[in-house]
Amino acid sequence: MTITGSKGKARDEGAVPSSVALEASGLGHAYKGREVLGSIDFAVRRGEFVCIVGPSGVGQTTLLRCLAGLQRSTRGQVLVKGTAITEPVRGVAVVFQDYSRSLMPWASVRDNVTLPLRANGTPKVEANRIAAESLAQVGLDEHVSDLYPWQLSGGMQQRVAIARALAYGPEVMLMDEPFASVDAQTRADLEDLVRRLQRDLELTVILVTHDIDEAVYLSDRVIALAGKPAHVSDIVDVPLGADRDQIGTKGTPEFAEIRAAVHGLIRRKDDAVS
């Protein structure tokens, strides 16, 4: 059975394999009659790191919101572990690009991280314990818990946002350009943090980015979107191994070759029409 392949065909057979964590099947979305997403098909395996890339305005954020159940698609469906969803579900967490808006500035770091736990009725003592554990996983000390987001650097605020997602205990983490608002060094540190967390916690991660270097460095596969309406131009395997580093990996001929291939997919002129 083929899970993914050329042009993003999601599967060759009728049954969804048990290894699939999340799947888009014939997914489309239109705003006021204008089609933004065409018929999009792909499947992401459990424990896989997949990045979605495309030119600016192609509809990546719209796609991610549909995958998260935050926005109902106008065509097709999203399946989480084989079950179609139309709203946010347990087991799927989202990390947004703008941490200054996703974190509540009037609440402490601890209260921000425990928000999904308290919403689900987790006792306060247990919620605080999980929050401390989640903050430690993203490299933040306990003393940060009593501070407010505005007292932290941008990189630390995004670590808090990631910790909040981890506290939710997700199997799938969706990330919408999570490093776009920080400086280059902080971005590199956060990329390595997310790769480590994905491996250590066996998370399935789907990350939207406009940075092709970032997509190739982070992922097991890259889904390239192109055209108007957006469609899957192709899905590219990234066989760079599990152990990667910012300088060594990005300096290899293999990295350069994959980067060129992905860049070509999203810039291909004949992809203007799906």
Tab-separated table of C-alpha atoms in Angstrom:
chain	number	residue	atom	x	y	z
A	1	MET	CA	0.000	0.000	0.000
A	2	THR	CA	1.250	3.472	-0.904
A	3	ILE	CA	0.460	6.164	1.649
A	4	THR	CA	1.677	9.124	-0.393
A	5	GLY	CA	3.185	9.624	-3.788
A	6	SER	CA	3.453	11.850	-6.821
A	7	LYS	CA	0.975	14.715	-6.833
A	8	GLY	CA	-0.061	13.868	-3.289
A	9	LYS	CA	-2.257	10.856	-3.984
A	10	ALA	CA	-3.252	9.847	-0.493
A	11	ARG	CA	-3.573	6.092	-0.920
A	12	ASP	CA	-3.991	3.332	-3.487
A	13	GLU	CA	-6.545	1.257	-1.604
A	14	GLY	CA	-9.818	1.994	0.129
A	15	ALA	CA	-8.832	1.358	3.748
A	16	VAL	CA	-6.833	3.891	5.760
A	17	PRO	CA	-3.732	2.172	7.215
A	18	SER	CA	-3.405	2.240	10.995
A	19	SER	CA	-0.099	4.098	10.676
A	20	VAL	CA	-1.842	7.224	9.346
A	21	ALA	CA	-2.278	9.964	11.951
A	22	LEU	CA	-3.923	12.625	9.788
A	23	GLU	CA	-5.239	12.684	6.252
A	24	ALA	CA	-6.633	15.282	3.851
A	25	SER	CA	-8.997	13.683	1.339
A	26	GLY	CA	-10.254	15.785	-1.564
A	27	LEU	CA	-9.949	18.822	0.694
A	28	GLY	CA	-11.049	22.140	-0.755
A	29	HIS	CA	-12.034	25.551	0.552
A	30	ALA	CA	-13.604	28.641	-0.988
A	31	TYR	CA	-14.130	32.166	0.348
A	32	LYS	CA	-17.246	33.878	-1.035
A	33	GLY	CA	-17.148	31.707	-4.121
A	34	ARG	CA	-13.408	32.124	-4.722
A	35	GLU	CA	-11.683	28.751	-4.515
A	36	VAL	CA	-8.500	28.946	-2.430
A	37	LEU	CA	-7.758	25.259	-1.949
A	38	GLY	CA	-8.328	22.783	-4.755
A	39	SER	CA	-8.727	19.069	-4.213
A	40	ILE	CA	-5.878	18.371	-1.787
A	41	ASP	CA	-4.902	14.806	-0.897
A	42	PHE	CA	-2.130	13.625	1.404
A	43	ALA	CA	-1.628	11.450	4.456
A	44	VAL	CA	0.814	11.874	7.331
A	45	ARG	CA	2.090	8.826	9.196
A	46	ARG	CA	2.261	8.612	12.977
A	47	GLY	CA	5.547	9.943	14.313
A	48	GLU	CA	6.350	11.724	11.046
A	49	PHE	CA	7.571	15.312	10.624
A	50	VAL	CA	6.030	16.908	7.535
A	51	CYS	CA	6.448	20.490	6.344
A	52	ILE	CA	4.048	22.252	3.979
A	53	VAL	CA	5.582	24.909	1.718
A	54	GLY	CA	4.303	27.158	-1.033
A	55	PRO	CA	4.487	30.683	-2.423
A	56	SER	CA	3.061	33.548	-0.382
A	57	GLY	CA	-0.724	33.637	-0.478
A	58	VAL	CA	-1.121	30.065	-1.724
A	59	GLY	CA	-3.403	29.131	1.193
A	60	GLN	CA	-1.122	27.311	3.642
A	61	THR	CA	-2.709	28.871	6.734
A	62	THR	CA	-6.202	28.118	5.414
A	63	LEU	CA	-5.133	24.504	4.926
A	64	LEU	CA	-3.710	24.267	8.434
A	65	ARG	CA	-6.874	25.726	9.969
A	66	CYS	CA	-8.930	23.124	8.108
A	67	LEU	CA	-6.604	20.345	9.316
A	68	ALA	CA	-7.032	21.595	12.896
A	69	GLY	CA	-10.823	21.719	12.657
A	70	LEU	CA	-10.733	25.466	13.299
A	71	GLN	CA	-12.277	26.098	9.888
A	72	ARG	CA	-14.706	23.808	8.135
A	73	SER	CA	-13.689	22.942	4.589
A	74	THR	CA	-16.208	23.502	1.802
A	75	ARG	CA	-15.238	20.248	0.078
A	76	GLY	CA	-13.655	16.942	1.049
A	77	GLN	CA	-12.695	15.973	4.567
A	78	VAL	CA	-9.973	15.783	7.208
A	79	LEU	CA	-9.506	12.488	9.022
A	80	VAL	CA	-7.657	12.054	12.319
A	81	LYS	CA	-6.794	8.383	12.877
A	82	GLY	CA	-9.419	7.483	10.286
A	83	THR	CA	-12.264	9.567	11.779
A	84	ALA	CA	-13.574	12.594	9.895
A	85	ILE	CA	-13.470	15.828	11.921
A	86	THR	CA	-15.241	19.174	11.519
A	87	GLU	CA	-14.093	20.853	14.754
A	88	PRO	CA	-11.070	20.800	17.108
A	89	VAL	CA	-10.517	17.386	18.698
A	90	ARG	CA	-8.502	15.958	21.573
A	91	GLY	CA	-5.075	14.828	20.535
A	92	VAL	CA	-4.466	17.641	18.039
A	93	ALA	CA	-2.718	20.819	19.226
A	94	VAL	CA	-1.923	24.017	17.321
A	95	VAL	CA	1.014	26.433	17.687
A	96	PHE	CA	0.396	29.751	15.953
A	97	GLN	CA	2.877	32.154	14.376
A	98	ASP	CA	2.015	35.212	16.469
A	99	TYR	CA	2.792	34.277	20.063
A	100	SER	CA	1.920	37.818	21.194
A	101	ARG	CA	-1.698	37.110	20.237
A	102	SER	CA	-1.940	33.435	21.101
A	103	LEU	CA	-0.690	33.974	24.672
A	104	MET	CA	-2.872	35.882	27.148
A	105	PRO	CA	-0.787	38.876	28.327
A	106	TRP	CA	-2.816	39.315	31.542
A	107	ALA	CA	-2.187	35.718	32.657
A	108	SER	CA	1.018	34.241	34.070
A	109	VAL	CA	3.067	31.762	32.079
A	110	ARG	CA	1.728	28.978	34.316
A	111	ASP	CA	-1.874	30.010	33.681
A	112	ASN	CA	-1.243	30.195	29.930
A	113	VAL	CA	0.196	26.684	29.863
A	114	THR	CA	-2.526	25.176	32.052
A	115	LEU	CA	-5.346	26.742	30.000
A	116	PRO	CA	-6.236	23.586	27.982
A	117	LEU	CA	-5.922	21.444	31.099
A	118	ARG	CA	-8.236	23.623	33.176
A	119	ALA	CA	-10.710	23.708	30.283
A	120	ASN	CA	-10.834	19.905	30.447
A	121	GLY	CA	-11.352	19.830	34.208
A	122	THR	CA	-7.851	18.757	35.272
A	123	PRO	CA	-7.350	19.413	39.021
A	124	LYS	CA	-5.193	22.458	39.758
A	125	VAL	CA	-2.327	20.567	41.400
A	126	GLU	CA	-2.094	18.126	38.507
A	127	ALA	CA	-2.376	20.914	35.929
A	128	ASN	CA	0.467	22.834	37.588
A	129	ARG	CA	2.614	19.701	37.641
A	130	ILE	CA	2.058	19.105	33.945
A	131	ALA	CA	2.770	22.773	33.202
A	132	ALA	CA	6.101	22.618	35.043
A	133	GLU	CA	7.013	19.450	33.144
A	134	SER	CA	6.056	20.983	29.804
A	135	LEU	CA	8.052	24.149	30.482
A	136	ALA	CA	11.077	22.038	31.378
A	137	GLN	CA	10.705	20.130	28.108
A	138	VAL	CA	11.075	23.385	26.151
A	139	GLY	CA	14.047	24.528	28.245
A	140	LEU	CA	12.351	27.028	30.575
A	141	ASP	CA	13.045	27.106	34.317
A	142	GLU	CA	10.342	26.916	36.972
A	143	HIS	CA	10.832	30.577	37.972
A	144	VAL	CA	9.430	31.618	34.579
A	145	SER	CA	6.015	30.269	35.622
A	146	ASP	CA	5.122	33.356	37.661
A	147	LEU	CA	6.163	35.843	34.979
A	148	TYR	CA	3.886	37.289	32.317
A	149	PRO	CA	4.437	36.745	28.593
A	150	TRP	CA	5.315	40.399	28.004
A	151	GLN	CA	8.219	40.024	30.433
A	152	LEU	CA	9.829	37.390	28.185
A	153	SER	CA	11.755	37.569	24.925
A	154	GLY	CA	10.048	36.553	21.690
A	155	GLY	CA	11.839	33.211	21.635
A	156	MET	CA	10.836	32.461	25.226
A	157	GLN	CA	7.226	33.384	24.490
A	158	GLN	CA	7.130	30.932	21.605
A	159	ARG	CA	8.613	28.266	23.889
A	160	VAL	CA	5.699	28.952	26.257
A	161	ALA	CA	3.264	28.518	23.368
A	162	ILE	CA	4.906	25.195	22.486
A	163	ALA	CA	4.806	24.139	26.161
A	164	ARG	CA	1.067	24.874	26.242
A	165	ALA	CA	0.578	22.632	23.215
A	166	LEU	CA	2.642	19.871	24.862
A	167	ALA	CA	0.632	20.143	28.082
A	168	TYR	CA	-2.424	19.185	26.060
A	169	GLY	CA	-0.817	15.779	25.502
A	170	PRO	CA	-1.156	15.818	21.716
A	171	GLU	CA	-0.472	13.030	19.286
A	172	VAL	CA	-0.482	15.523	16.399
A	173	MET	CA	0.985	19.026	16.571
A	174	LEU	CA	0.113	21.566	13.863
A	175	MET	CA	2.425	24.579	13.615
A	176	ASP	CA	1.731	27.705	11.529
A	177	GLU	CA	5.058	29.414	10.733
A	178	PRO	CA	6.004	29.215	14.422
A	179	PHE	CA	9.486	30.720	14.003
A	180	ALA	CA	8.755	33.530	11.540
A	181	SER	CA	8.706	36.285	14.178
A	182	VAL	CA	12.061	35.626	15.870
A	183	ASP	CA	15.680	36.381	14.970
A	184	ALA	CA	17.811	33.933	12.977
A	185	GLN	CA	19.717	32.434	15.927
A	186	THR	CA	16.559	31.976	18.002
A	187	ARG	CA	14.879	30.446	14.974
A	188	ALA	CA	17.659	27.873	14.639
A	189	ASP	CA	17.440	27.046	18.359
A	190	LEU	CA	13.658	26.599	18.164
A	191	GLU	CA	13.939	24.428	15.064
A	192	ASP	CA	16.308	22.092	16.903
A	193	LEU	CA	14.045	22.143	19.963
A	194	VAL	CA	11.007	21.051	17.958
A	195	ARG	CA	12.968	18.315	16.183
A	196	ARG	CA	14.137	16.984	19.557
A	197	LEU	CA	10.635	17.090	21.046
A	198	GLN	CA	9.179	15.375	17.982
A	199	ARG	CA	11.629	12.500	18.332
A	200	ASP	CA	11.604	12.199	22.117
A	201	LEU	CA	7.807	12.378	22.460
A	202	GLU	CA	7.080	10.514	19.199
A	203	LEU	CA	4.884	13.351	17.988
A	204	THR	CA	3.390	13.710	14.553
A	205	VAL	CA	4.235	17.258	13.434
A	206	ILE	CA	2.827	19.177	10.467
A	207	LEU	CA	4.521	22.557	10.101
A	208	VAL	CA	3.677	25.303	7.615
A	209	THR	CA	6.574	27.496	6.513
A	210	HIS	CA	7.602	29.735	3.612
A	211	ASP	CA	11.271	28.981	4.334
A	212	ILE	CA	12.397	26.112	2.102
A	213	ASP	CA	15.666	25.639	4.009
A	214	GLU	CA	13.675	25.254	7.227
A	215	ALA	CA	11.289	22.769	5.625
A	216	VAL	CA	14.072	20.552	4.302
A	217	TYR	CA	16.076	20.734	7.537
A	218	LEU	CA	13.143	19.780	9.757
A	219	SER	CA	11.101	17.279	7.856
A	220	ASP	CA	10.888	13.668	6.789
A	221	ARG	CA	8.825	14.782	3.801
A	222	VAL	CA	7.942	18.147	2.250
A	223	ILE	CA	4.499	18.784	0.761
A	224	ALA	CA	4.771	21.469	-1.915
A	225	LEU	CA	1.669	23.519	-2.738
A	226	ALA	CA	1.302	25.547	-5.913
A	227	GLY	CA	-1.291	27.071	-8.212
A	228	LYS	CA	-4.553	28.955	-7.869
A	229	PRO	CA	-6.485	27.272	-6.379
A	230	ALA	CA	-3.722	25.582	-4.407
A	231	HIS	CA	-3.028	21.924	-5.028
A	232	VAL	CA	-0.283	19.507	-4.049
A	233	SER	CA	2.454	19.962	-6.631
A	234	ASP	CA	4.315	16.943	-5.241
A	235	ILE	CA	5.582	15.352	-2.040
A	236	VAL	CA	9.346	15.112	-1.619
A	237	ASP	CA	11.131	12.626	0.641
A	238	VAL	CA	13.943	14.061	2.778
A	239	PRO	CA	16.377	11.178	3.494
A	240	LEU	CA	18.864	13.205	5.547
A	241	GLY	CA	18.823	10.946	8.607
A	242	ALA	CA	17.661	11.590	12.146
A	243	ASP	CA	20.793	13.360	13.416
A	244	ARG	CA	20.961	16.805	11.815
A	245	ASP	CA	22.711	20.031	12.718
A	246	GLN	CA	22.303	23.546	11.433
A	247	ILE	CA	25.730	23.852	9.802
A	248	GLY	CA	26.739	20.341	8.800
A	249	THR	CA	23.388	19.203	7.391
A	250	LYS	CA	22.709	22.400	5.459
A	251	GLY	CA	26.183	22.232	3.937
A	252	THR	CA	25.733	18.826	2.309
A	253	PRO	CA	25.146	18.280	-1.432
A	254	GLU	CA	22.067	16.206	-0.537
A	255	PHE	CA	20.499	19.153	1.282
A	256	ALA	CA	21.184	21.471	-1.658
A	257	GLU	CA	19.680	18.979	-4.108
A	258	ILE	CA	16.465	18.542	-2.121
A	259	ARG	CA	16.162	22.286	-1.562
A	260	ALA	CA	16.467	22.925	-5.304
A	261	ALA	CA	13.852	20.274	-6.055
A	262	VAL	CA	11.322	21.769	-3.604
A	263	HIS	CA	11.969	25.299	-4.844
A	264	GLY	CA	11.332	24.150	-8.391
A	265	LEU	CA	8.014	22.569	-7.450
A	266	ILE	CA	6.485	25.707	-5.963
A	267	ARG	CA	7.842	27.979	-8.691
A	268	ARG	CA	6.960	25.798	-11.657
A	269	LYS	CA	5.113	27.923	-14.190
A	270	ASP	CA	2.889	25.097	-15.393
A	271	ASP	CA	1.500	24.763	-11.864
A	272	ALA	CA	-0.425	28.027	-12.282
A	273	VAL	CA	-3.487	25.943	-13.145
A	274	SER	CA	-4.420	22.798	-11.202
